Amino acid sequence: MKKVLVVGGGITGLSAAHRLQRLAAESAEDIKITLIESEDRLGGKIRTLQEDGFIMETGADSIVTRHEGIRTLVDELGLGDRIVHNATGISYLYRDGRLHAIPADTVFGIPMSEESLMNSTLISEEGKRAALKDFETSDHEFTRDSPVGAFLREFLGDELVERQVAPVLSGVYSGSIDSLTLGSTLPYLLEYKNGYGSIIKGLGANRAKFEAQSNKKFLSFDGGLSVLIDALEEAMPDVEFLKGTRAEHLQKTDAGYELETAGAGTLQADAVILALPDGQVRRILGEGAPEPLFGKFMNASILTMYLGYDLPDAELPADGTGFITAGDGQVVCNACTWTSRKWTHTSPDGRLLVRLFYKNSNPKFGDIKEMDRKSLIALARRDLEKTLGVTDEPVVVEVTPWYGLMPKYGLGHRAAVDELEHLLHRKYPGVRVAGAAFHGVGIGLCIEDGRGQAETVYKEFIKKQ
């Protein structure tokens, strides 16, 4: 019998274990799969809370639909009839004391046409003229490793980038546009500039693709994302789950690997999938984890707050689904999702539910981390009064901090992952790392990565033995 350990019961580890179970069943291989999770529940950052009729998520609120892995997994689990999609609408940017609609004909705030540029209320006439130079300037020396900020400023001008594009991109990728590479964020922009001579023209020529992606591009489930976690656990009767078991140290032996745990003794395995944050991988490998290498991995922090009200959702601006802020100090939050508008299943009776985001890039984040619950709620209420005019007292509040647990891909991230995987190949054959810390942020990418690592382990260390 072959033994595989999956360490980490978040969505990546669950996807890996589920895929291994199916591969074993399809091939009639005798494989013992054990999944270890330090918490008493599965799901990692994914956890759905229900209170007073509201549905709230402690982590991500949805899954990007374009990833093939999620559709495959949903079909395998028979969850197709429980899928819900986001409502589409206007996204706003709060700047200069009011909400500005981000032009619909944009990608991350970058115009897809000259008309979209001219319709923006965020950019001055001078800024618009500067952005039009994109149509005239084609020569450059930028590569996929170039900072996306420098690339965009070169052709679209400082004002458009700083006032409209940077707030959107920074919000999506949780980092400064000057520390993010083209290759890790928007590689197609480089292709468009090279192929069409213009970023705007390239986006316009590929409009159909982006419009298709923007229409219902996220999914959840009628009972929240925990529906997926519960279905995965239920679908794995042959997997041994060791909840409340902390992995301590992994050691290579002549027979394979031994994993020392707190709670389940020492476990043996032929192969191991570490579906964990980089810091936990480093701890488990111990002396086998070079400090300079793991020092290259970076993590950000975020605090989110849900506020639910005995107010009709119709109090919000028509056709809107939320706003991001410009970071100009007029309000403290970085963004606000109008959850009851964007996800109608979260408030079946149509009452107002919003979610505010406070990121560690926020100049006031140090103060926010020191606030107690009462102070945090007061802060959120001030932000909502300034931006939406909501002054009522909320009936439900949920505060969720994720400190140092949000992977952030810097300029050297890809090289660091390559170096780590080369190290594992040489010193720990049969051990794979998986998840958001290494191969892509977001539930969809984590699902695909977990399934992919499972297939690699099966082909290289189970089937061939």
GROMACS .gro file of N, CA and C in nm, residues 45 173-175 298-302 359-361 365 402-409:
model
   63
   45LYS      N    1  -0.910   2.943   0.523
   45LYS     CA    2  -0.969   3.076   0.525
   45LYS      C    3  -1.115   3.076   0.484
  173TYR      N    4  -0.461   4.329  -0.644
  173TYR     CA    5  -0.339   4.252  -0.621
  173TYR      C    6  -0.272   4.280  -0.487
  174SER      N    7  -0.335   4.362  -0.403
  174SER     CA    8  -0.286   4.388  -0.267
  174SER      C    9  -0.140   4.430  -0.264
  175GLY      N   10  -0.104   4.521  -0.351
  175GLY     CA   11   0.033   4.571  -0.351
  175GLY      C   12   0.047   4.692  -0.439
  298MET      N   13   0.674   3.680   0.066
  298MET     CA   14   0.615   3.793   0.138
  298MET      C   15   0.466   3.770   0.161
  299ASN      N   16   0.417   3.827   0.270
  299ASN     CA   17   0.276   3.816   0.303
  299ASN      C   18   0.222   3.950   0.350
  300ALA      N   19   0.099   3.977   0.313
  300ALA     CA   20   0.033   4.101   0.352
  300ALA      C   21  -0.072   4.070   0.460
  301SER      N   22  -0.133   4.176   0.510
  301SER     CA   23  -0.237   4.162   0.612
  301SER      C   24  -0.361   4.237   0.568
  302ILE      N   25  -0.474   4.193   0.621
  302ILE     CA   26  -0.600   4.260   0.591
  302ILE      C   27  -0.697   4.237   0.707
  359LYS      N   28  -0.650   4.727   0.447
  359LYS     CA   29  -0.530   4.652   0.410
  359LYS      C   30  -0.405   4.711   0.473
  360ASN      N   31  -0.300   4.629   0.481
  360ASN     CA   32  -0.179   4.677   0.547
  360ASN      C   33  -0.106   4.782   0.466
  361SER      N   34  -0.147   4.805   0.343
  361SER     CA   35  -0.092   4.916   0.265
  361SER      C   36  -0.151   5.049   0.310
  365PHE      N   37  -0.298   5.151   0.906
  365PHE     CA   38  -0.319   5.010   0.943
  365PHE      C   39  -0.257   4.977   1.079
  402TRP      N   40  -0.689   3.904   0.917
  402TRP     CA   41  -0.593   3.808   0.861
  402TRP      C   42  -0.458   3.879   0.858
  403TYR      N   43  -0.381   3.861   0.964
  403TYR     CA   44  -0.254   3.932   0.979
  403TYR      C   45  -0.137   3.844   0.935
  404GLY      N   46  -0.065   3.891   0.833
  404GLY     CA   47   0.051   3.818   0.783
  404GLY      C   48   0.017   3.688   0.714
  405LEU      N   49  -0.104   3.676   0.662
  405LEU     CA   50  -0.148   3.549   0.604
  405LEU      C   51  -0.199   3.564   0.461
  406MET      N   52  -0.173   3.678   0.397
  406MET     CA   53  -0.220   3.701   0.261
  406MET      C   54  -0.098   3.705   0.168
  407PRO      N   55  -0.074   3.598   0.092
  407PRO     CA   56   0.045   3.595   0.005
  407PRO      C   57   0.052   3.717  -0.087
  408LYS      N   58   0.172   3.770  -0.098
  408LYS     CA   59   0.196   3.888  -0.180
  408LYS      C   60   0.313   3.858  -0.273
  409TYR      N   61   0.288   3.863  -0.403
  409TYR     CA   62   0.389   3.826  -0.502
  409TYR      C   63   0.473   3.947  -0.541
   0.00000   0.00000   0.00000
